[in-house]
Coordinates of C-alpha atoms in Angstrom, one line a residue:
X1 CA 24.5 42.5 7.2
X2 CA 20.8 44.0 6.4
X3 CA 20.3 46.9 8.8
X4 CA 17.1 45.6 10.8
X5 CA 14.7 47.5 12.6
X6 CA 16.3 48.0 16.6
X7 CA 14.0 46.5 18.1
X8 CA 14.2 42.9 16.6
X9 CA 18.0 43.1 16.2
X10 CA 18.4 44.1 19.7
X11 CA 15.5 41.4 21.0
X12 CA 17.6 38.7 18.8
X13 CA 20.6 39.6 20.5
X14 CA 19.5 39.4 24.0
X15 CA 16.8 36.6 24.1
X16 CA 17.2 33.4 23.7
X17 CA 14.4 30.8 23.8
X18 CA 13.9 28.9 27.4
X19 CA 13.5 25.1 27.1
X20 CA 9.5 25.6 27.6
X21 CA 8.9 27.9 25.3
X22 CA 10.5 26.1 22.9
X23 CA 8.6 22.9 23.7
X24 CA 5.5 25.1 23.1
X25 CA 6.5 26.5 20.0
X26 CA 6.6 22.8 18.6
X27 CA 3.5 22.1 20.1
X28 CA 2.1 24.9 18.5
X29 CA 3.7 24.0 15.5
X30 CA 1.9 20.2 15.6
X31 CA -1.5 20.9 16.4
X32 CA -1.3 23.5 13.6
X33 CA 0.1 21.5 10.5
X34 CA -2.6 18.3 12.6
X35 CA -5.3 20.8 11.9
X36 CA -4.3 22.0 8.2
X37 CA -3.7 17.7 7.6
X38 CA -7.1 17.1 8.5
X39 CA -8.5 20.2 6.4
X40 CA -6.8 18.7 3.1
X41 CA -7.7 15.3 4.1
X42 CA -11.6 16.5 3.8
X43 CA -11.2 18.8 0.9
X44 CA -9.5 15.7 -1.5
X45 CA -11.2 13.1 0.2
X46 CA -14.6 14.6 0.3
X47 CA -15.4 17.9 -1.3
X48 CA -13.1 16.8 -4.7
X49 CA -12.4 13.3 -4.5
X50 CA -10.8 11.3 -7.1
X51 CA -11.7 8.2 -9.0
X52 CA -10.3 6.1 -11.6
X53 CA -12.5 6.9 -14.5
X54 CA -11.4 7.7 -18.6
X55 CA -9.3 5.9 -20.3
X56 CA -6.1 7.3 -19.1
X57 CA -6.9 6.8 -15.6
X58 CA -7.4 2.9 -16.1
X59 CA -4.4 3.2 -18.4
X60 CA -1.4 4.3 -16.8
X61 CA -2.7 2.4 -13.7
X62 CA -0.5 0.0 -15.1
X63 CA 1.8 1.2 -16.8
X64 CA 5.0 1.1 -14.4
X65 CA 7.8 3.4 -16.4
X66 CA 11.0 3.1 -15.7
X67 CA 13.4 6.0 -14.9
X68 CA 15.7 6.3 -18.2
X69 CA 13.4 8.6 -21.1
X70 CA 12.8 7.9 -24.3
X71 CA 10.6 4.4 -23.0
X72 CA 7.4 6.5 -23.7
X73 CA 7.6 7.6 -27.5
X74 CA 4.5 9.4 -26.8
X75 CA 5.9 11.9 -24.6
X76 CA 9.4 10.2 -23.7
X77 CA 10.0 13.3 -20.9
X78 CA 7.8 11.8 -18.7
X79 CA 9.3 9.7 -15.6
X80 CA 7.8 10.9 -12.7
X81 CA 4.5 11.6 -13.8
X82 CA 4.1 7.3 -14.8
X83 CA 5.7 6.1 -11.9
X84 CA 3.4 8.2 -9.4
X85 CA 0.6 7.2 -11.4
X86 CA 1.1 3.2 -11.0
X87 CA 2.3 3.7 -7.7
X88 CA -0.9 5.6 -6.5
X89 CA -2.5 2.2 -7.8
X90 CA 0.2 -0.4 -5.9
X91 CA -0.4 1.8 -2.8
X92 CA -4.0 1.3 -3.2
X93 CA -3.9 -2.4 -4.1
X94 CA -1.6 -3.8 -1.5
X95 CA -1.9 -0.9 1.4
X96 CA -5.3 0.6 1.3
X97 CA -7.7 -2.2 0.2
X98 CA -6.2 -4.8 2.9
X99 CA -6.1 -2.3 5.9
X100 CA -9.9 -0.8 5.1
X101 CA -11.5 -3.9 3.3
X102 CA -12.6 -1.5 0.8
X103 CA -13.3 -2.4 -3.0
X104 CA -10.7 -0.9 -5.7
X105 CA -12.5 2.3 -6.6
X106 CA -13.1 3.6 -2.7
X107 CA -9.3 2.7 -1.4
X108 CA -8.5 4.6 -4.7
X109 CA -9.8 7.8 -3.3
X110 CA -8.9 7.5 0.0
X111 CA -5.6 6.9 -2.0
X112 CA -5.6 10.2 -4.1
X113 CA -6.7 11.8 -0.8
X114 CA -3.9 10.9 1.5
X115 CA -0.9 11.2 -1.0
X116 CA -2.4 14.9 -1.7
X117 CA -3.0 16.0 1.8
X118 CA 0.9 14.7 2.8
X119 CA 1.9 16.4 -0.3
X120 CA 0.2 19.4 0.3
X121 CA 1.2 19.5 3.6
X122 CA 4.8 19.3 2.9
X123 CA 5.0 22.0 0.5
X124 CA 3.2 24.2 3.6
X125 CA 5.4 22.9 6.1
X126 CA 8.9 24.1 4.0
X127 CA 6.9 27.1 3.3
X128 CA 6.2 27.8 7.2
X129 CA 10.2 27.0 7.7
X130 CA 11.6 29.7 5.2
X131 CA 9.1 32.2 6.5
X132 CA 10.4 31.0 10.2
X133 CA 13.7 31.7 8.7
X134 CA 12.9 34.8 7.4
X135 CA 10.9 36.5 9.8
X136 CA 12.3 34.8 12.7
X137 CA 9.0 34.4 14.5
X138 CA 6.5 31.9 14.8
X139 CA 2.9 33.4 14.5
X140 CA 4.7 35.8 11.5
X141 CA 5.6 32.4 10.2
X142 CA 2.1 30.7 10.6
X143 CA 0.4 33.6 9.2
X144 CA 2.6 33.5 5.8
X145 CA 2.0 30.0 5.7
X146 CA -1.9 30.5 6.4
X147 CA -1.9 32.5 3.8
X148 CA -0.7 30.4 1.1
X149 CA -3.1 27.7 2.3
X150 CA -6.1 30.8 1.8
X151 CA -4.6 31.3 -1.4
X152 CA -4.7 27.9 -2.7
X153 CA -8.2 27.6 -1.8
X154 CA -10.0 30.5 -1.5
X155 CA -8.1 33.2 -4.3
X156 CA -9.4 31.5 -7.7
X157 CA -13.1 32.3 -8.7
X158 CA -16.1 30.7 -8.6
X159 CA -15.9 29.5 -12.3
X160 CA -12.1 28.0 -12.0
X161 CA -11.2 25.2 -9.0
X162 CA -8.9 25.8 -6.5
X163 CA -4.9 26.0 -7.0
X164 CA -4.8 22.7 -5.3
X165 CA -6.9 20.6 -7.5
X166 CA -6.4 22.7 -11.1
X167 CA -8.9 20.6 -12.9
X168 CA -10.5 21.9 -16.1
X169 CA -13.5 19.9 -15.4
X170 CA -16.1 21.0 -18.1
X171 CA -13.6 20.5 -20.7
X172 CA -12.3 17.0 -19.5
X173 CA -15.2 15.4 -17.4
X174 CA -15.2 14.6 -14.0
X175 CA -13.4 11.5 -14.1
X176 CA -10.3 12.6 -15.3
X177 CA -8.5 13.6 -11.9
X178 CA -6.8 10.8 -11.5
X179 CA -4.4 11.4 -14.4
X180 CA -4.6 15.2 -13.4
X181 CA -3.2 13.8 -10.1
X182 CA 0.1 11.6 -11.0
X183 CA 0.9 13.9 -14.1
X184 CA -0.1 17.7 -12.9
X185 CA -0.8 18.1 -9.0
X186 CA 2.1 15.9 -8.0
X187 CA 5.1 17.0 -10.1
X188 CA 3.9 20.6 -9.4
X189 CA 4.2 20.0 -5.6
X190 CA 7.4 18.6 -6.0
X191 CA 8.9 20.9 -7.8
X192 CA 7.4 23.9 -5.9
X193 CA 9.0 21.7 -2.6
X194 CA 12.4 21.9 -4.3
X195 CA 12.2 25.5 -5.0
X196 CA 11.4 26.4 -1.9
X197 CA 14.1 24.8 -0.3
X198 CA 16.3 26.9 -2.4
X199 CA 15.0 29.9 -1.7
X200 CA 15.4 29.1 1.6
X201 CA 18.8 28.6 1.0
X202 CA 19.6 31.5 -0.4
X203 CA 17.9 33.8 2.1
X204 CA 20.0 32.3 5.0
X205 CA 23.0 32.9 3.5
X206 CA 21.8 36.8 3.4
X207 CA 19.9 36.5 6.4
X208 CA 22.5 34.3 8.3
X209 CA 25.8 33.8 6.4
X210 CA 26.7 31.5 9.3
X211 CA 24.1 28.9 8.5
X212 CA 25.7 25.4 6.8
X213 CA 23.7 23.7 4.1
X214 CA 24.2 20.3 5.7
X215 CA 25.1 20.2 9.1
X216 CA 28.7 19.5 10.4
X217 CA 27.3 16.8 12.6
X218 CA 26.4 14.7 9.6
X219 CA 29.0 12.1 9.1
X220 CA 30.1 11.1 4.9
X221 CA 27.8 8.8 4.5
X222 CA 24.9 10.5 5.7
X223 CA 25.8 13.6 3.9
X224 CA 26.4 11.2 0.8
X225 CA 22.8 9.8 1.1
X226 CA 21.0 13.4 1.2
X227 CA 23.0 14.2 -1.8
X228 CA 22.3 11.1 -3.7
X229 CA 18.9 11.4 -2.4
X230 CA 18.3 15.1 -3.7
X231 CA 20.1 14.1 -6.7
X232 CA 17.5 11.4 -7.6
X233 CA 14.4 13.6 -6.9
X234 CA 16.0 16.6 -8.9
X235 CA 16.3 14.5 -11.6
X236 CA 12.4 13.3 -11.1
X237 CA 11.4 16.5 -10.7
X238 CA 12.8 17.9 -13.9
X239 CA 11.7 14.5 -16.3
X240 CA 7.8 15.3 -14.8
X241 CA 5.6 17.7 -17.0
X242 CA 7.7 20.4 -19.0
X243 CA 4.8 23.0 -17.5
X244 CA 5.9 21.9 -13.9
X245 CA 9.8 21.8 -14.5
X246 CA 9.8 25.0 -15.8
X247 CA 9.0 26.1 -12.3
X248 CA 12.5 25.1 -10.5
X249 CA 14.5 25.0 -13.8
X250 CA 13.6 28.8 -14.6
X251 CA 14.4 29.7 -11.3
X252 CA 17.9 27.7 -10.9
X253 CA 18.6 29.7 -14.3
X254 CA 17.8 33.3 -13.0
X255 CA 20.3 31.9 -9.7
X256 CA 23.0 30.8 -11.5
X257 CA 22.9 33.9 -13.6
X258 CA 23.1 36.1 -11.1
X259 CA 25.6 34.5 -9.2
X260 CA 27.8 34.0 -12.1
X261 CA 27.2 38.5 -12.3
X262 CA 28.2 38.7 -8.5
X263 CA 31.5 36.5 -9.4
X264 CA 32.6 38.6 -12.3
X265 CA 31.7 41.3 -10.5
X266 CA 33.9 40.8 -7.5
X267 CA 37.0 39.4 -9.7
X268 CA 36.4 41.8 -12.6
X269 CA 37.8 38.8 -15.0
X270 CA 37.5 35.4 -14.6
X271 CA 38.5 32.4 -17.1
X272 CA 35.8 30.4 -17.6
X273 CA 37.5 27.2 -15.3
X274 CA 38.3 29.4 -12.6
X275 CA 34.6 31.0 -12.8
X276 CA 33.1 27.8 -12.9
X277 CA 34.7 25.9 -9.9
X278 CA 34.3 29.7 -8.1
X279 CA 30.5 28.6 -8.3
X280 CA 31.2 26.1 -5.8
X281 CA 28.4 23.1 -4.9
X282 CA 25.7 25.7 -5.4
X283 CA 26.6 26.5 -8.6
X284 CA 27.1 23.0 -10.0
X285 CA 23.3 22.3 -8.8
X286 CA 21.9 25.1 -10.3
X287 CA 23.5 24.1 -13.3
X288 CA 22.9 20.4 -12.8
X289 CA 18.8 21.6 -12.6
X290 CA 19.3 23.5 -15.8
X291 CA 20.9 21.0 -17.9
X292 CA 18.4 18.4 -17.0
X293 CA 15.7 20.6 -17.9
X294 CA 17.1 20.9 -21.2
X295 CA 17.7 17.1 -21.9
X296 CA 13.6 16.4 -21.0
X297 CA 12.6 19.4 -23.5
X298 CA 14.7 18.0 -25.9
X299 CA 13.3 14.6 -25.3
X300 CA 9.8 16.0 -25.2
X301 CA 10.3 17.4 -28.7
X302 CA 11.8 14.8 -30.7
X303 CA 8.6 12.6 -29.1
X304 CA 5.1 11.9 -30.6
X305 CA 3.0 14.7 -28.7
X306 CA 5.8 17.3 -29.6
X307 CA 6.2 16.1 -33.6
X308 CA 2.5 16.8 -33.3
X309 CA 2.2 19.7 -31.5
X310 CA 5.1 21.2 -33.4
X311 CA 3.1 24.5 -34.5
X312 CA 2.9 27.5 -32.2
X313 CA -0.6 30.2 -32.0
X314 CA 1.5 33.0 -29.5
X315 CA -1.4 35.5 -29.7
X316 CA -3.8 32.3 -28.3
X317 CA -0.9 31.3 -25.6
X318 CA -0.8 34.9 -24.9
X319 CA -4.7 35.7 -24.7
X320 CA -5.4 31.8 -23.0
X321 CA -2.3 33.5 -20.4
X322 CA -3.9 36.5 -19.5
X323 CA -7.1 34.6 -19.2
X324 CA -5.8 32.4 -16.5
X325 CA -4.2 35.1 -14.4
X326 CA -7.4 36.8 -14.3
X327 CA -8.6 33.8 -12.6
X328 CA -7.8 35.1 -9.3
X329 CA -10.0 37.3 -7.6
X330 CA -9.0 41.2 -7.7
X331 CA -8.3 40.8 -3.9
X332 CA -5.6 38.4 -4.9
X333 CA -4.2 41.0 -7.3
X334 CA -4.7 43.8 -4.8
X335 CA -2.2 42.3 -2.4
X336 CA 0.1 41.0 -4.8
X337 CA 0.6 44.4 -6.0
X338 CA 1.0 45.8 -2.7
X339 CA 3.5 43.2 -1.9
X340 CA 5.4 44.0 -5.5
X341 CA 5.4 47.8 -4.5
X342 CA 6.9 46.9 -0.9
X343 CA 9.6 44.6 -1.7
X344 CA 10.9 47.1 -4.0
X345 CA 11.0 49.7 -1.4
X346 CA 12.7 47.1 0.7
X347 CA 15.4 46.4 -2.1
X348 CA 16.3 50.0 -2.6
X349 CA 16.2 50.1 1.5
X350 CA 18.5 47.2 2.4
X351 CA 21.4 46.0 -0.3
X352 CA 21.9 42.9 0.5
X353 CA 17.9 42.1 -0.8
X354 CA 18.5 43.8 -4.1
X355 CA 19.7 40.7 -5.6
X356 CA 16.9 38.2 -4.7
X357 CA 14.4 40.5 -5.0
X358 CA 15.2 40.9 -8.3
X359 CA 15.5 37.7 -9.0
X360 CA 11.9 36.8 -8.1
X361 CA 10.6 39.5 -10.6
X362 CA 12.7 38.6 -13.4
X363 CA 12.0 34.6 -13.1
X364 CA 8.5 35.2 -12.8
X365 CA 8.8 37.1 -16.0
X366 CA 10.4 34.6 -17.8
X367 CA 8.1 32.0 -16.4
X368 CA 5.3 33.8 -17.7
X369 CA 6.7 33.5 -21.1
X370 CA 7.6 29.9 -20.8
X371 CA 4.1 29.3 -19.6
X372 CA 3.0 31.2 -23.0
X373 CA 4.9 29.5 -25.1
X374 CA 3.7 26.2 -23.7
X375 CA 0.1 26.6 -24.1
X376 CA 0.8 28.4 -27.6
X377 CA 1.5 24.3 -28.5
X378 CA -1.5 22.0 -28.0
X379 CA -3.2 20.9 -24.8
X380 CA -4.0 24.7 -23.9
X381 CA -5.8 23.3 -20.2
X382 CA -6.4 25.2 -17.0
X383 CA -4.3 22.6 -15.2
X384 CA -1.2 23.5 -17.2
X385 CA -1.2 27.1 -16.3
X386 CA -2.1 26.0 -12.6
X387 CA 2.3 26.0 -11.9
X388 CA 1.9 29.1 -12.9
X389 CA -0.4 30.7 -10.6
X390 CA 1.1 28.8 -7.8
X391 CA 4.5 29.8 -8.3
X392 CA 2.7 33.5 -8.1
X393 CA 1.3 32.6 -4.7
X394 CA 3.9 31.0 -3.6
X395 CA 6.0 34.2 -4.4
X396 CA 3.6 36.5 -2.3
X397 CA 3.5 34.6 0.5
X398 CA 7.6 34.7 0.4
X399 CA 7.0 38.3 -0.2
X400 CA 4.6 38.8 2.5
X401 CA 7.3 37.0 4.9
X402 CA 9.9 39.6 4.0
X403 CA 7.1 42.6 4.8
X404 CA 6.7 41.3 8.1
X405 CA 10.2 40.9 8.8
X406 CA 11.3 44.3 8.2
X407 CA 8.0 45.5 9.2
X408 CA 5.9 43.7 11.6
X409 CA 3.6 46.6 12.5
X410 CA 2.0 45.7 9.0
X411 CA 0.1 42.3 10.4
X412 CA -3.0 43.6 10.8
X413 CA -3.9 45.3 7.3
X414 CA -2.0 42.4 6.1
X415 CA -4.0 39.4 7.9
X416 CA -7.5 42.4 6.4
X417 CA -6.0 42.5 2.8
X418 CA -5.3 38.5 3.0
X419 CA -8.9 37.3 4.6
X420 CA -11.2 39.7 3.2
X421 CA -9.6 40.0 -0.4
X422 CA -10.7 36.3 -1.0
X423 CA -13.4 35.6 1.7
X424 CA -15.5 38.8 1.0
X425 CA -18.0 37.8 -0.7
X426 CA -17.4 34.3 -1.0
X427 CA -18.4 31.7 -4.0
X428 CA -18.2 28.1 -4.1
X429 CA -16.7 26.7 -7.2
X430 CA -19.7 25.2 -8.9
X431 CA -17.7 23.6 -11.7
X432 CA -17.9 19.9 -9.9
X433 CA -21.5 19.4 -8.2
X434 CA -21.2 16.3 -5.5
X435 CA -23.7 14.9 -6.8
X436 CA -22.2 14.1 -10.3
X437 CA -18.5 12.7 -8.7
X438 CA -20.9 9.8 -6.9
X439 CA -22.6 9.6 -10.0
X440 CA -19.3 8.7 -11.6
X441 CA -18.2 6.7 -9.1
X442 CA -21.5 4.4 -9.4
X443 CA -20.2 3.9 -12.7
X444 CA -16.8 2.8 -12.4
X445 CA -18.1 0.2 -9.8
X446 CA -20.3 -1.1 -11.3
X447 CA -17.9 -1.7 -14.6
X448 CA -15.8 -3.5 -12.0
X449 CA -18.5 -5.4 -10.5
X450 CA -19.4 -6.1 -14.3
X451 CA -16.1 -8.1 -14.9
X452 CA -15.7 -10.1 -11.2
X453 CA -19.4 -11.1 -12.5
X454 CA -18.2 -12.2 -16.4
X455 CA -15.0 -14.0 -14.1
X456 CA -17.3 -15.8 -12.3
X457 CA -19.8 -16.7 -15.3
X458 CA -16.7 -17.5 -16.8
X459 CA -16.8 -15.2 -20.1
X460 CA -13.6 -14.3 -21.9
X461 CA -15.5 -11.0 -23.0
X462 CA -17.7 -8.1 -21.8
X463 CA -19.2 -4.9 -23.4
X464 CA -20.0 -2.2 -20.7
X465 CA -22.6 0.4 -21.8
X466 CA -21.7 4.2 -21.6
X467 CA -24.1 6.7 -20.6
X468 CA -24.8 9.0 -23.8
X469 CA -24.5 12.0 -21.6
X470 CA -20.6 11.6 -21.1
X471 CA -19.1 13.9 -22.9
X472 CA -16.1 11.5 -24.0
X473 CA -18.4 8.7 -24.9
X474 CA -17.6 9.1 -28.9
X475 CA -14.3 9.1 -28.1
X476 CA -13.6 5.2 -28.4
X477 CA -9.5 5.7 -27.7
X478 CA -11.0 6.9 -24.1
X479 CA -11.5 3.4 -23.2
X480 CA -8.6 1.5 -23.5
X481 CA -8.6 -2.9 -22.8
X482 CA -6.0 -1.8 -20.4
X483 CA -8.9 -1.8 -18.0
X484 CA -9.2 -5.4 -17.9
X485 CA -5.5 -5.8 -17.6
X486 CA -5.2 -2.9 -14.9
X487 CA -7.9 -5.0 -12.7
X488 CA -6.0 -8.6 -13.6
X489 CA -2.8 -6.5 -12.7
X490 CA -3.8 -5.7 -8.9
X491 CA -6.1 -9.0 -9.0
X492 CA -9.6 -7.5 -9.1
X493 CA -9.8 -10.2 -11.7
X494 CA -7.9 -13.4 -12.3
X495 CA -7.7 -13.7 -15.5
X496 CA -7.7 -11.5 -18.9
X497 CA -11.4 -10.3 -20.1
X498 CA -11.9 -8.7 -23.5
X499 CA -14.1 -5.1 -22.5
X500 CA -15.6 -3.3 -25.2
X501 CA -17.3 0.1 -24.2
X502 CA -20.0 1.3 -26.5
X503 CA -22.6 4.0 -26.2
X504 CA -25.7 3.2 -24.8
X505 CA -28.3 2.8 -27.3
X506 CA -31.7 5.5 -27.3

């Protein structure tokens, strides 16, 4: 076992939590995660809504998918990111709009809002419960977790958005969230939700050897169902975006390379039958993860986006990188380091770390260089490094867990380092004024209200005028005639309008 401190091996030995205090650590626990619902719930349904708006957002509205690749010659890879994108709409359509009596465009962001907040919210939650696991208190576990949540808000600057809504909006325009939320922010959070349930995996079985994956009181078939279950969302999470797979994939290769080390290792020679089934369950997921990653890259590459984005610029992926890291605020950096430097001392310090410690530093390596080699392609956006610098939070916070367990005198410069460092002085990201999201969202209702009024005039075609100041007005494939079929499909309309969308004339 890691030699702990005496004082919290000796008060885990001899105290054991009474009935009420453990009813009040869950209270705790509810009002805190109630408060930190309602905080997102404000932030992505008021500060940064989102709104149906380009093209795409109209677009994929409709556009159902279906879970085998290679449907979408486009970019074949991606399952996850369609179905979240016309499910956000059939969630809106037959959930939202009866329950509030809102029109299409509102119950959208109310929507957008809700399905980010619970995601957002569950990626915290299994954040709080590995840093419950790790430092094996409560208020240690909060802080790690509140820390995260300043980091996802508060650690980019003033010219970049937050981590949890990675827009790029000067380049794209306001109204492109939408699409930024079914095929960035969502497979991210999933895939940052599955890695943390590894990690937390792995650290009990340093932490507490004891603890079973599943539960011996779960019968077959229940244990069938959570494997079937996992199974499906692995195999969602790794057919998303290849920028957001990268994020669990990477990491399940650095595992299963180090556990394949530690089994040759221990039987100095292994054939390679023996070595796999010596892997066990674990093994077979890590390399489940891998392999699927794999397939989706090589779908993504034999589709239409990779045959065109088949030439690579590394010293732009590299410079665009190193641009994007410097996003955070030197605060962020400060304590990251600090971390880095600590967890090191901790891994020469206690043996039984050395391994997953190490592992952290050499996956984010390697992510890093995935990441470079992704934006060295096309599409070089802000969003697409935004796994990225969440998987770098995500690590610190882990990070900051471990300090705290092995030395919990450190809260208090910790809790200064984390508040201050982004807090002091503090900027508002000034990159999406108000003002100009419910200027967007005028527009899109009133494009709707301009087709229930040709319906009702009984036209079979419309041309909607586009402010000249939009910067994707010249861009005609912006505006697809899947906006009159998106509204027919969740019944705005009845019936099939032709739309052109033209420029406004001087």
């Amino acid at each position: 076992m890691i030699h702990e401190p005496q004082s919290l091996t000796k008060s885990a030995q001899n105290s054991s939590p009474s009935p009420q205090a453990s009813c009040h650590s869950r209270v705790l626990t509810a009002v805190y995660f109630s408060l930190l619902l309602g905080v997102f719930l404000l932030f992505f349904g008021y500060a940064y809504p989102t709104l149906p708006f380009w093209g795409d957002d109209w677009q994929y509205l409709s556009v159902y998918g279906t879970m085998k690749p290679g449907d979408n010659g486009w970019i074949p890879d991606r399952i996850l990111s369609l179905l979240a994108h016309a499910g956000l709409g059939v969630l809106c359509a037959y959930v939202f709009m009866p329950l509030s009596g809102l029109d299409f465009v509102d119950a959208m962001v109310y929507t957008c809002a809700f399905v980010l907040s619970v995601s957002t919210l569950g990626v915290c939650y299994l954040l709080y419960r590995l840093s419950l696991l790790i430092t094996r208190h409560q208020i240690l576990a909060l802080f790690s977790t509140s820390s995260f949540v300043i980091i996802g808000f508060c650690a980019s600057k003033a010219s970049f958005m937050p981590l949890f809504l990675p827009a790029d909006l000067q380049e794209e325009g306001v109204g492109y969230t939408l699409t930024l939320t079914a095929f960035y922010i969502i497979p991210n959070l999933l895939n940052l939700a599955l890695l943390t349930l590894l990690m937390r995996y792995q650290f009990a079985q340093i932490l507490r050897p004891s603890e079973q994956v599943l539960p011996k009181s779960f019968d077959s078939t229940t244990r069938a169902l959570i494997i079937g279950g996992g199974g499906v969302t692995l195999y969602l999470a790794q057919f998303s975006m290849t920028s957001s797979a990268l994020i669990l994939s990477s990491y399940c290769g650095v595992a299963l390379l180090f556990a394949t080390l530690a089994r040759l290792q221990q039987h100095k020679s292994l054939a390679p039958l023996v070595l796999i089934k010596s892997l066990g369950f674990y093994g077979l997921v890590l390399a489940l993860c891998v392999g699927l990653f794999l397939v989706a890259v090589w779908y993504g590459l034999h589709g239409g986006r990779g045959s065109y984005c088949g030439g690579y610029d590394f010293g732009f992926g590299i410079s665009y990188a190193i641009k994007h890291l410097k996003s955070f605020r030197a605060g962020f950096w400060v304590l990251f380091i600090t971390l880095t430097l600590f967890v090191v001392y901790l891994a020469f310090r206690h043996k039984e770390l050395r391994g997953i410690i190490a592992a952290h530093i050499l996956w984010l390596a390697i992510l890093t260089i995935g990441y470079v080699g992704i934006v060295s392609s096309c599409g070089a956006k802000h969003y697409l490094m935004s796994g990225l610098l969440l998987s770098v939070a995500i690590t610190a916070c882990v990070w900051l867990a471990l300090l705290l367990r092995f030395m919990p005198r450190l809260i208090a410069p910790a809790a200064f380092v984390v508040i201050f460092s982004f807090l002091h002085p503090f900027q508002g990201y000034d990159e999406r004024p108000r003002d100009a999201y419910l200027q967007h969202r005028a527009y899109a209702k009133a494009w709707v209200a301009q087709m229930q009024e040709a319906e009702f005039k009984g036209l079979d075609s419309v041309v909607i005028a586009i402010p000249r100041e939009l910067p994707h007005q010249h861009w005609a494939s912006w505006f697809f005639p899947a906006f009159s079929h998106t509204l027919r499909q969740f019944g705005i309309i009845r019936r099939e309008i032709k739309v052109e969308f033209k420029p406004q004339s001087k």
